[in-house]
Amino acid sequence: MKITSAKVIVCSPGRNFVTLKILTDEGVYGLGDATLNGMEKAVASYLENYCIPSLIGRDPRNTEDIWHYFYRGVYWRRGAVSMTAVSAIDMALWDIKGKILGTPLYNLIGGKSREKVLVYCHVNGKETGEVTENAAKAIENGFRAVRVQCGVPGVGHAYGVQKGSRAYEPAHRGIPREEYFDTSKYLNFIPSVFEKARQVLGSDVHLLHDVHHRCTPVEAARLAQELEPFHLFWLEDPVAGELQEGLRMIRKISTTPIAIGEVFNTIYDYTTLFSEQLIDYVRMPICHGGGITHLLKVFAMASVYHINSGFHGATDLSPVNLAASIHFNMAINNFGIQEYMPHQEEVNEVFTINYVFKDGFLNIDDTPGTGVDIDEKAAAKYPYEMARLPVNRKMDGTMFNW
Ligand code: KDG
Ligand code: MG
């Protein structure tokens, strides 16, 4: 069996997506998600100009060797752009493997450890009352876990909080917007939001919060400690993760569980975090963290340290990635939770999906491979338009140093 060609499909049904399609001499093809929010064309170019020419003629069943070829065989290893490309190649090859063996992806990586996957949704609002009302509605709609974000008095725009009634989307068309944030106002305010949320929502629902790396270690430690009475499921990205040792201070001071890694892309971003048990959940998604082949190794190592999965699943990761994440979560023992933000309606015109949300869980069917397909004609109706994530400054204009 041989790879005969591959193409990169860039489209924008409401937001930009990059999809890699690998075709074989047996007529079977596989899909991988190569979307990197705000850097779509960089990944598309790396795939088209450097990776695809070396893929042609290889046996797509050799997932381990091909992964090492594109990771260790390349002099300039790691980095978000190249790892997104490696991930997309790997996902597409596992999709092909499932299709030729006639079995869903989860069967290739351990079978079912569970029947369905617990998810959390996003809830936010401009002020505490709106947030708790929205959270109550999400719980009524079946969610058992909600991520709570709230506007902060005195801060014009808190990242992670949607504006107006449009669906939440952090990237904006054109060059990056510059936004302003005040960590001290944020730290003074956020514990009161969770106090109110617990009063209104009770203790059964899982509450999560995303700091989006906007604290220094000592600020994050204070926040984790002050949130302890409200028993969060996790506090996400409390600090920027480049300095793994920065997590030590948070751990020493608080028992609030910590999730990190949506911007990480290899196991080497986690070595200190795992071996010193500084975190509880791994956020690195399949489409940025080296695909199925690499994440199987990451989660084997994580399980030694009692660390679970909590994959990134915002809407800037395509349905191909979400389906692969559900399969992965079904199979591994150390599953924690999956982030789930339903995609906009137009996305479903382009991608055919095989998963469904019910009563707080995502369920996936047993279509061979990953089970998601792309309609290229529909994709062509939505051409790419540049959109970038914002840049952040302190209130006095200084670039943030987190
Ligand atoms: O592209 C960036 C978004 O995916 C990110 O801001 C969303 O932090 C996020 C999350 O936890 O979903
Ligand atoms: Mg996040």
CSV table of C-alpha atoms and ligand atoms in Angstrom, one decimal:
chain,number,residue,atom,x,y,z
A,1,MET,CA,0.0,0.0,0.0
A,2,LYS,CA,1.3,3.5,-0.9
A,3,ILE,CA,0.5,7.1,-0.4
A,4,THR,CA,-0.1,8.6,-3.9
A,5,SER,CA,-0.9,12.2,-3.1
A,6,ALA,CA,-1.9,14.6,-0.3
A,7,LYS,CA,-3.6,17.9,-0.3
A,8,VAL,CA,-4.2,20.8,2.1
A,9,ILE,CA,-7.7,22.2,2.3
A,10,VAL,CA,-7.9,25.6,3.8
A,11,CYS,CA,-11.4,27.0,4.4
A,12,SER,CA,-13.3,29.4,6.6
A,13,PRO,CA,-16.9,28.3,7.5
A,14,GLY,CA,-17.3,31.0,10.2
A,15,ARG,CA,-13.6,30.6,11.1
A,16,ASN,CA,-10.5,29.2,9.5
A,17,PHE,CA,-9.6,25.5,9.3
A,18,VAL,CA,-6.8,23.6,7.7
A,19,THR,CA,-7.4,20.0,6.8
A,20,LEU,CA,-4.8,17.5,5.4
A,21,LYS,CA,-6.2,14.8,3.1
A,22,ILE,CA,-3.8,11.9,2.4
A,23,LEU,CA,-4.8,9.6,-0.5
A,24,THR,CA,-3.5,6.1,-1.3
A,25,ASP,CA,-3.3,3.6,-4.2
A,26,GLU,CA,-6.1,1.6,-2.6
A,27,GLY,CA,-8.6,4.4,-2.9
A,28,VAL,CA,-8.7,4.9,0.9
A,29,TYR,CA,-7.9,8.4,2.2
A,30,GLY,CA,-7.4,9.8,5.7
A,31,LEU,CA,-8.0,13.2,7.2
A,32,GLY,CA,-5.9,15.2,9.7
A,33,ASP,CA,-6.7,18.6,11.4
A,34,ALA,CA,-3.8,21.0,10.7
A,35,THR,CA,-5.5,24.1,12.1
A,36,LEU,CA,-3.3,26.5,14.3
A,37,ASN,CA,-5.4,29.5,15.2
A,38,GLY,CA,-4.0,32.6,13.5
A,39,MET,CA,-1.1,30.7,11.9
A,40,GLU,CA,-3.1,28.6,9.4
A,41,LYS,CA,-1.1,29.5,6.3
A,42,ALA,CA,2.3,28.8,8.0
A,43,VAL,CA,1.2,25.1,8.7
A,44,ALA,CA,-0.3,24.8,5.2
A,45,SER,CA,2.9,26.0,3.6
A,46,TYR,CA,5.1,23.6,5.7
A,47,LEU,CA,2.9,20.7,4.7
A,48,GLU,CA,2.7,21.6,1.1
A,49,ASN,CA,6.3,22.6,0.5
A,50,TYR,CA,8.2,20.3,2.8
A,51,CYS,CA,6.2,17.4,4.2
A,52,ILE,CA,3.9,16.2,1.3
A,53,PRO,CA,6.7,15.6,-1.2
A,54,SER,CA,8.4,13.3,1.3
A,55,LEU,CA,5.2,11.4,2.1
A,56,ILE,CA,4.5,10.2,-1.5
A,57,GLY,CA,5.4,6.6,-2.0
A,58,ARG,CA,5.5,5.7,1.7
A,59,ASP,CA,3.4,2.9,3.2
A,60,PRO,CA,0.7,4.7,5.2
A,61,ARG,CA,0.4,1.8,7.7
A,62,ASN,CA,3.9,2.6,9.0
A,63,THR,CA,2.7,5.2,11.5
A,64,GLU,CA,5.6,4.8,14.0
A,65,ASP,CA,8.3,5.1,11.4
A,66,ILE,CA,6.7,8.0,9.5
A,67,TRP,CA,6.2,9.9,12.8
A,68,HIS,CA,9.9,9.6,13.6
A,69,TYR,CA,10.8,10.6,10.1
A,70,PHE,CA,8.9,13.9,10.4
A,71,TYR,CA,9.9,14.5,14.1
A,72,ARG,CA,13.4,13.1,14.7
A,73,GLY,CA,14.4,13.1,11.0
A,74,VAL,CA,14.0,16.9,10.9
A,75,TYR,CA,16.9,19.0,12.2
A,76,TRP,CA,14.6,21.8,13.4
A,77,ARG,CA,12.5,19.9,15.8
A,78,ARG,CA,9.4,20.9,17.8
A,79,GLY,CA,7.5,24.3,17.6
A,80,ALA,CA,3.8,24.8,17.1
A,81,VAL,CA,3.8,25.1,13.3
A,82,SER,CA,5.9,22.0,12.6
A,83,MET,CA,4.2,19.9,15.3
A,84,THR,CA,0.7,20.8,14.0
A,85,ALA,CA,1.9,19.5,10.6
A,86,VAL,CA,3.3,16.3,12.2
A,87,SER,CA,0.1,15.8,14.1
A,88,ALA,CA,-2.1,16.2,11.0
A,89,ILE,CA,0.0,13.6,9.1
A,90,ASP,CA,-0.2,11.2,12.0
A,91,MET,CA,-4.0,11.7,12.4
A,92,ALA,CA,-4.6,11.1,8.7
A,93,LEU,CA,-2.5,7.9,8.8
A,94,TRP,CA,-4.4,6.5,11.8
A,95,ASP,CA,-7.6,7.3,10.0
A,96,ILE,CA,-6.4,5.3,7.0
A,97,LYS,CA,-5.3,2.5,9.3
A,98,GLY,CA,-8.8,2.3,10.8
A,99,LYS,CA,-10.5,2.4,7.4
A,100,ILE,CA,-8.4,-0.4,5.9
A,101,LEU,CA,-8.9,-2.6,9.0
A,102,GLY,CA,-12.6,-1.7,9.1
A,103,THR,CA,-12.6,-0.5,12.7
A,104,PRO,CA,-13.0,2.7,14.7
A,105,LEU,CA,-9.8,4.4,15.9
A,106,TYR,CA,-10.5,3.6,19.6
A,107,ASN,CA,-10.2,-0.1,18.7
A,108,LEU,CA,-6.6,0.4,17.4
A,109,ILE,CA,-5.4,2.0,20.6
A,110,GLY,CA,-6.8,-0.2,23.4
A,111,GLY,CA,-10.6,-0.5,22.7
A,112,LYS,CA,-13.2,1.0,24.9
A,113,SER,CA,-12.3,1.9,28.5
A,114,ARG,CA,-15.7,3.7,28.7
A,115,GLU,CA,-18.8,4.1,26.6
A,116,LYS,CA,-18.9,7.9,26.5
A,117,VAL,CA,-16.8,10.9,27.3
A,118,LEU,CA,-17.5,13.5,30.0
A,119,VAL,CA,-17.3,17.0,28.6
A,120,TYR,CA,-17.3,20.6,29.9
A,121,CYS,CA,-18.8,23.6,28.2
A,122,HIS,CA,-18.0,27.3,28.2
A,123,VAL,CA,-20.1,29.7,30.2
A,124,ASN,CA,-19.4,33.3,30.5
A,125,GLY,CA,-20.9,36.8,31.0
A,126,LYS,CA,-20.2,40.4,31.6
A,127,GLU,CA,-21.0,40.2,35.3
A,128,THR,CA,-21.5,37.6,38.0
A,129,GLY,CA,-25.4,37.5,37.7
A,130,GLU,CA,-25.2,36.8,34.0
A,131,VAL,CA,-22.6,34.1,34.5
A,132,THR,CA,-24.5,32.2,37.1
A,133,GLU,CA,-27.7,32.5,35.0
A,134,ASN,CA,-25.9,31.1,31.9
A,135,ALA,CA,-24.3,28.3,34.0
A,136,ALA,CA,-27.8,27.3,35.3
A,137,LYS,CA,-29.0,27.1,31.7
A,138,ALA,CA,-26.1,25.0,30.7
A,139,ILE,CA,-26.8,22.6,33.5
A,140,GLU,CA,-30.5,22.5,32.5
A,141,ASN,CA,-29.2,21.5,29.0
A,142,GLY,CA,-27.4,18.5,30.4
A,143,PHE,CA,-23.9,19.7,31.1
A,144,ARG,CA,-22.3,18.4,34.3
A,145,ALA,CA,-19.2,20.5,34.1
A,146,VAL,CA,-18.9,24.2,33.1
A,147,ARG,CA,-16.0,26.5,32.6
A,148,VAL,CA,-16.8,29.8,34.1
A,149,GLN,CA,-15.3,33.1,32.8
A,150,CYS,CA,-16.5,36.5,33.8
A,151,GLY,CA,-15.9,40.1,32.8
A,152,VAL,CA,-13.8,42.0,35.4
A,153,PRO,CA,-14.9,45.4,36.6
A,154,GLY,CA,-12.5,48.0,35.4
A,155,VAL,CA,-11.1,45.8,32.6
A,156,GLY,CA,-12.4,46.7,29.2
A,157,HIS,CA,-12.3,43.2,27.7
A,158,ALA,CA,-11.5,40.1,29.6
A,159,TYR,CA,-10.1,37.4,27.2
A,160,GLY,CA,-12.4,34.3,27.2
A,161,VAL,CA,-15.6,36.4,27.6
A,162,GLN,CA,-17.8,36.7,24.5
A,163,LYS,CA,-18.9,40.1,23.2
A,164,GLY,CA,-22.6,40.6,22.4
A,165,SER,CA,-24.6,37.6,21.3
A,166,ARG,CA,-22.2,36.2,18.7
A,167,ALA,CA,-20.6,32.8,19.5
A,168,TYR,CA,-17.3,33.2,21.4
A,169,GLU,CA,-14.3,33.4,19.1
A,170,PRO,CA,-11.0,34.8,20.3
A,171,ALA,CA,-9.5,35.4,16.8
A,172,HIS,CA,-10.4,38.6,14.9
A,173,ARG,CA,-10.2,39.2,11.2
A,174,GLY,CA,-7.1,41.2,10.2
A,175,ILE,CA,-3.9,41.9,12.1
A,176,PRO,CA,-3.9,41.2,15.9
A,177,ARG,CA,-5.9,43.5,18.1
A,178,GLU,CA,-4.2,45.0,21.1
A,179,GLU,CA,-6.1,44.4,24.4
A,180,TYR,CA,-5.5,45.6,27.9
A,181,PHE,CA,-5.6,43.6,31.1
A,182,ASP,CA,-5.2,44.3,34.8
A,183,THR,CA,-4.1,41.2,36.8
A,184,SER,CA,-4.6,42.8,40.2
A,185,LYS,CA,-8.3,43.8,39.4
A,186,TYR,CA,-8.8,40.2,38.1
A,187,LEU,CA,-7.3,38.6,41.2
A,188,ASN,CA,-9.3,40.7,43.5
A,189,PHE,CA,-12.6,39.9,41.7
A,190,ILE,CA,-12.6,36.3,40.5
A,191,PRO,CA,-13.0,34.5,43.9
A,192,SER,CA,-16.3,36.3,44.4
A,193,VAL,CA,-17.6,34.9,41.1
A,194,PHE,CA,-17.0,31.3,42.3
A,195,GLU,CA,-18.4,32.0,45.7
A,196,LYS,CA,-21.6,33.2,44.0
A,197,ALA,CA,-21.6,30.3,41.5
A,198,ARG,CA,-21.4,27.7,44.3
A,199,GLN,CA,-24.2,29.5,46.2
A,200,VAL,CA,-26.5,29.4,43.2
A,201,LEU,CA,-25.4,26.2,41.5
A,202,GLY,CA,-24.7,24.0,44.5
A,203,SER,CA,-21.8,21.6,44.9
A,204,ASP,CA,-22.6,18.8,42.4
A,205,VAL,CA,-21.6,20.6,39.2
A,206,HIS,CA,-18.0,20.6,38.2
A,207,LEU,CA,-16.7,24.2,37.9
A,208,LEU,CA,-13.5,25.0,35.9
A,209,HIS,CA,-11.7,28.3,35.2
A,210,ASP,CA,-9.1,29.3,32.6
A,211,VAL,CA,-6.5,31.9,33.6
A,212,HIS,CA,-5.1,32.0,30.0
A,213,HIS,CA,-1.6,32.2,31.4
A,214,ARG,CA,-2.2,35.8,32.7
A,215,CYS,CA,-0.5,35.4,36.1
A,216,THR,CA,3.1,35.1,37.5
A,217,PRO,CA,3.7,32.1,39.7
A,218,VAL,CA,3.1,34.0,43.0
A,219,GLU,CA,-0.1,35.5,41.6
A,220,ALA,CA,-1.4,32.2,40.4
A,221,ALA,CA,-0.6,30.6,43.8
A,222,ARG,CA,-2.7,33.2,45.5
A,223,LEU,CA,-5.6,32.6,43.1
A,224,ALA,CA,-5.4,28.8,43.5
A,225,GLN,CA,-5.4,29.2,47.3
A,226,GLU,CA,-8.3,31.6,47.3
A,227,LEU,CA,-10.4,29.4,45.0
A,228,GLU,CA,-9.8,26.3,47.2
A,229,PRO,CA,-13.1,26.6,49.2
A,230,PHE,CA,-15.1,26.4,45.9
A,231,HIS,CA,-13.6,23.0,44.9
A,232,LEU,CA,-12.8,23.6,41.2
A,233,PHE,CA,-12.4,20.6,38.9
A,234,TRP,CA,-9.4,22.5,37.6
A,235,LEU,CA,-7.7,25.8,37.3
A,236,GLU,CA,-6.3,26.0,33.8
A,237,ASP,CA,-3.1,27.7,32.5
A,238,PRO,CA,-2.5,29.6,35.7
A,239,VAL,CA,1.0,30.6,34.4
A,240,ALA,CA,2.7,30.5,31.1
A,241,GLY,CA,4.2,27.0,30.8
A,242,GLU,CA,7.6,27.7,29.4
A,243,LEU,CA,9.1,27.7,32.9
A,244,GLN,CA,8.0,24.3,34.2
A,245,GLU,CA,9.4,25.1,37.6
A,246,GLY,CA,7.0,28.0,37.9
A,247,LEU,CA,4.3,25.5,38.8
A,248,ARG,CA,6.1,24.4,42.0
A,249,MET,CA,5.0,27.5,43.9
A,250,ILE,CA,1.3,26.9,43.0
A,251,ARG,CA,1.5,23.3,44.1
A,252,LYS,CA,3.2,24.0,47.4
A,253,ILE,CA,0.5,26.4,48.4
A,254,SER,CA,-2.8,25.0,47.1
A,255,THR,CA,-4.8,21.8,46.5
A,256,THR,CA,-6.7,23.3,43.6
A,257,PRO,CA,-6.2,20.9,40.6
A,258,ILE,CA,-4.1,22.3,37.8
A,259,ALA,CA,-4.5,21.8,34.0
A,260,ILE,CA,-2.0,23.0,31.5
A,261,GLY,CA,-0.6,22.6,28.0
A,262,GLU,CA,-3.0,23.7,25.3
A,263,VAL,CA,0.0,25.6,23.8
A,264,PHE,CA,2.5,22.8,24.4
A,265,ASN,CA,3.5,20.4,21.6
A,266,THR,CA,5.8,17.6,22.8
A,267,ILE,CA,6.4,15.4,25.8
A,268,TYR,CA,9.5,17.5,26.6
A,269,ASP,CA,7.2,20.3,27.7
A,270,TYR,CA,6.0,18.1,30.5
A,271,THR,CA,9.0,16.2,32.0
A,272,THR,CA,9.3,18.3,35.2
A,273,LEU,CA,5.5,18.8,35.4
A,274,PHE,CA,5.0,15.0,35.4
A,275,SER,CA,8.0,13.8,37.4
A,276,GLU,CA,7.3,16.3,40.2
A,277,GLN,CA,3.5,15.8,40.0
A,278,LEU,CA,3.0,19.6,39.5
A,279,ILE,CA,-0.2,19.2,37.4
A,280,ASP,CA,-3.3,17.0,37.2
A,281,TYR,CA,-4.5,17.3,33.6
A,282,VAL,CA,-2.8,17.5,30.2
A,283,ARG,CA,-4.4,20.0,27.8
A,284,MET,CA,-2.2,19.4,24.7
A,285,PRO,CA,-4.6,18.4,21.9
A,286,ILE,CA,-4.0,15.7,19.3
A,287,CYS,CA,-3.8,18.2,16.5
A,288,HIS,CA,-1.0,20.2,18.1
A,289,GLY,CA,0.7,17.6,20.3
A,290,GLY,CA,2.1,15.2,17.7
A,291,GLY,CA,-1.0,13.2,16.8
A,292,ILE,CA,-2.1,9.8,18.1
A,293,THR,CA,1.4,8.3,18.0
A,294,HIS,CA,3.0,10.8,20.3
A,295,LEU,CA,0.1,11.3,22.6
A,296,LEU,CA,-0.1,7.6,23.4
A,297,LYS,CA,3.4,8.0,24.8
A,298,VAL,CA,2.6,11.2,26.6
A,299,PHE,CA,-0.4,9.5,28.3
A,300,ALA,CA,1.5,6.4,29.1
A,301,MET,CA,4.0,8.6,31.0
A,302,ALA,CA,1.3,10.7,32.6
A,303,SER,CA,-0.5,7.6,33.9
A,304,VAL,CA,2.6,6.7,36.0
A,305,TYR,CA,2.1,10.0,37.8
A,306,HIS,CA,-1.7,9.9,38.2
A,307,ILE,CA,-2.2,12.6,35.6
A,308,ASN,CA,-5.3,12.6,33.4
A,309,SER,CA,-6.4,13.9,30.0
A,310,GLY,CA,-8.2,17.2,29.6
A,311,PHE,CA,-7.9,17.9,25.9
A,312,HIS,CA,-8.2,21.4,24.4
A,313,GLY,CA,-11.4,21.4,22.4
A,314,ALA,CA,-12.2,25.0,21.5
A,315,THR,CA,-13.9,25.8,18.2
A,316,ASP,CA,-10.6,26.6,16.5
A,317,LEU,CA,-9.9,22.9,16.5
A,318,SER,CA,-11.8,21.2,13.7
A,319,PRO,CA,-14.3,18.3,14.0
A,320,VAL,CA,-11.6,16.0,12.7
A,321,ASN,CA,-9.6,16.8,15.9
A,322,LEU,CA,-12.6,16.5,18.2
A,323,ALA,CA,-13.5,13.0,16.8
A,324,ALA,CA,-9.9,11.8,17.2
A,325,SER,CA,-10.0,13.2,20.8
A,326,ILE,CA,-13.2,11.3,21.6
A,327,HIS,CA,-11.7,8.0,20.3
A,328,PHE,CA,-8.5,8.7,22.3
A,329,ASN,CA,-10.5,9.5,25.5
A,330,MET,CA,-12.6,6.4,25.0
A,331,ALA,CA,-9.5,4.2,24.9
A,332,ILE,CA,-7.0,5.4,27.5
A,333,ASN,CA,-7.4,4.6,31.2
A,334,ASN,CA,-6.3,8.0,32.4
A,335,PHE,CA,-9.1,10.0,30.9
A,336,GLY,CA,-10.2,13.1,32.8
A,337,ILE,CA,-12.6,15.3,30.8
A,338,GLN,CA,-13.0,16.8,27.3
A,339,GLU,CA,-13.6,20.4,26.4
A,340,TYR,CA,-16.6,20.8,24.1
A,341,MET,CA,-17.7,24.0,22.3
A,342,PRO,CA,-20.1,23.1,19.5
A,343,HIS,CA,-19.0,24.4,16.1
A,344,GLN,CA,-21.1,27.0,14.2
A,345,GLU,CA,-23.7,25.7,11.8
A,346,GLU,CA,-21.6,26.4,8.7
A,347,VAL,CA,-18.9,24.1,10.0
A,348,ASN,CA,-21.4,21.2,9.7
A,349,GLU,CA,-21.9,22.0,6.0
A,350,VAL,CA,-18.2,21.3,5.4
A,351,PHE,CA,-17.6,18.4,7.9
A,352,THR,CA,-19.8,15.4,8.4
A,353,ILE,CA,-19.5,14.4,12.0
A,354,ASN,CA,-20.1,11.1,13.8
A,355,TYR,CA,-20.4,12.3,17.4
A,356,VAL,CA,-23.3,13.5,19.4
A,357,PHE,CA,-23.7,15.3,22.8
A,358,LYS,CA,-26.2,13.8,25.3
A,359,ASP,CA,-26.7,14.4,29.0
A,360,GLY,CA,-23.2,15.8,29.6
A,361,PHE,CA,-21.3,13.3,27.5
A,362,LEU,CA,-20.1,13.0,23.9
A,363,ASN,CA,-20.8,9.7,22.2
A,364,ILE,CA,-19.2,8.5,19.0
A,365,ASP,CA,-20.3,5.8,16.5
A,366,ASP,CA,-18.2,2.9,15.2
A,367,THR,CA,-17.5,4.3,11.7
A,368,PRO,CA,-14.1,3.0,10.7
A,369,GLY,CA,-11.1,5.3,11.3
A,370,THR,CA,-11.8,8.7,12.9
A,371,GLY,CA,-15.3,8.9,11.2
A,372,VAL,CA,-15.3,12.5,10.1
A,373,ASP,CA,-15.4,13.5,6.4
A,374,ILE,CA,-15.0,16.7,4.5
A,375,ASP,CA,-17.1,18.0,1.6
A,376,GLU,CA,-14.5,19.8,-0.5
A,377,LYS,CA,-17.1,21.6,-2.7
A,378,ALA,CA,-18.7,23.0,0.5
A,379,ALA,CA,-15.3,24.0,1.8
A,380,ALA,CA,-14.5,25.9,-1.4
A,381,LYS,CA,-17.6,28.1,-0.7
A,382,TYR,CA,-15.8,29.5,2.4
A,383,PRO,CA,-12.4,31.0,1.4
A,384,TYR,CA,-9.7,31.7,3.9
A,385,GLU,CA,-9.6,35.2,5.5
A,386,MET,CA,-6.8,36.1,7.9
A,387,ALA,CA,-7.8,36.2,11.5
A,388,ARG,CA,-5.4,36.6,14.5
A,389,LEU,CA,-5.4,36.2,18.2
A,390,PRO,CA,-5.0,39.4,20.3
A,391,VAL,CA,-1.8,40.8,21.8
A,392,ASN,CA,-2.0,41.8,25.4
A,393,ARG,CA,-0.7,44.8,27.3
A,394,LYS,CA,-0.9,46.1,30.8
A,395,MET,CA,-3.1,49.1,31.5
A,396,ASP,CA,-0.1,51.4,31.1
A,397,GLY,CA,0.7,50.0,27.7
A,398,THR,CA,3.6,47.8,28.7
A,399,MET,CA,3.6,44.4,27.0
A,400,PHE,CA,2.8,41.7,29.4
A,401,ASN,CA,5.7,39.7,30.8
A,402,TRP,CA,3.9,36.5,31.7
B,1,KDG,O1,-6.9,29.6,19.9
B,1,KDG,C1,-6.9,29.9,21.2
B,1,KDG,C2,-8.2,29.3,21.9
B,1,KDG,O2,-8.3,28.0,21.5
B,1,KDG,C3,-8.1,29.5,23.3
B,1,KDG,O3,-8.1,30.8,23.7
B,1,KDG,C4,-9.3,28.8,24.0
B,1,KDG,O4,-8.1,28.9,26.1
B,1,KDG,C5,-8.9,28.3,25.4
B,1,KDG,C6,-9.6,27.2,25.8
B,1,KDG,O5,-9.3,26.7,26.9
B,1,KDG,O6,-10.5,26.7,25.2
B,2,MG,MG,-7.5,27.5,27.7
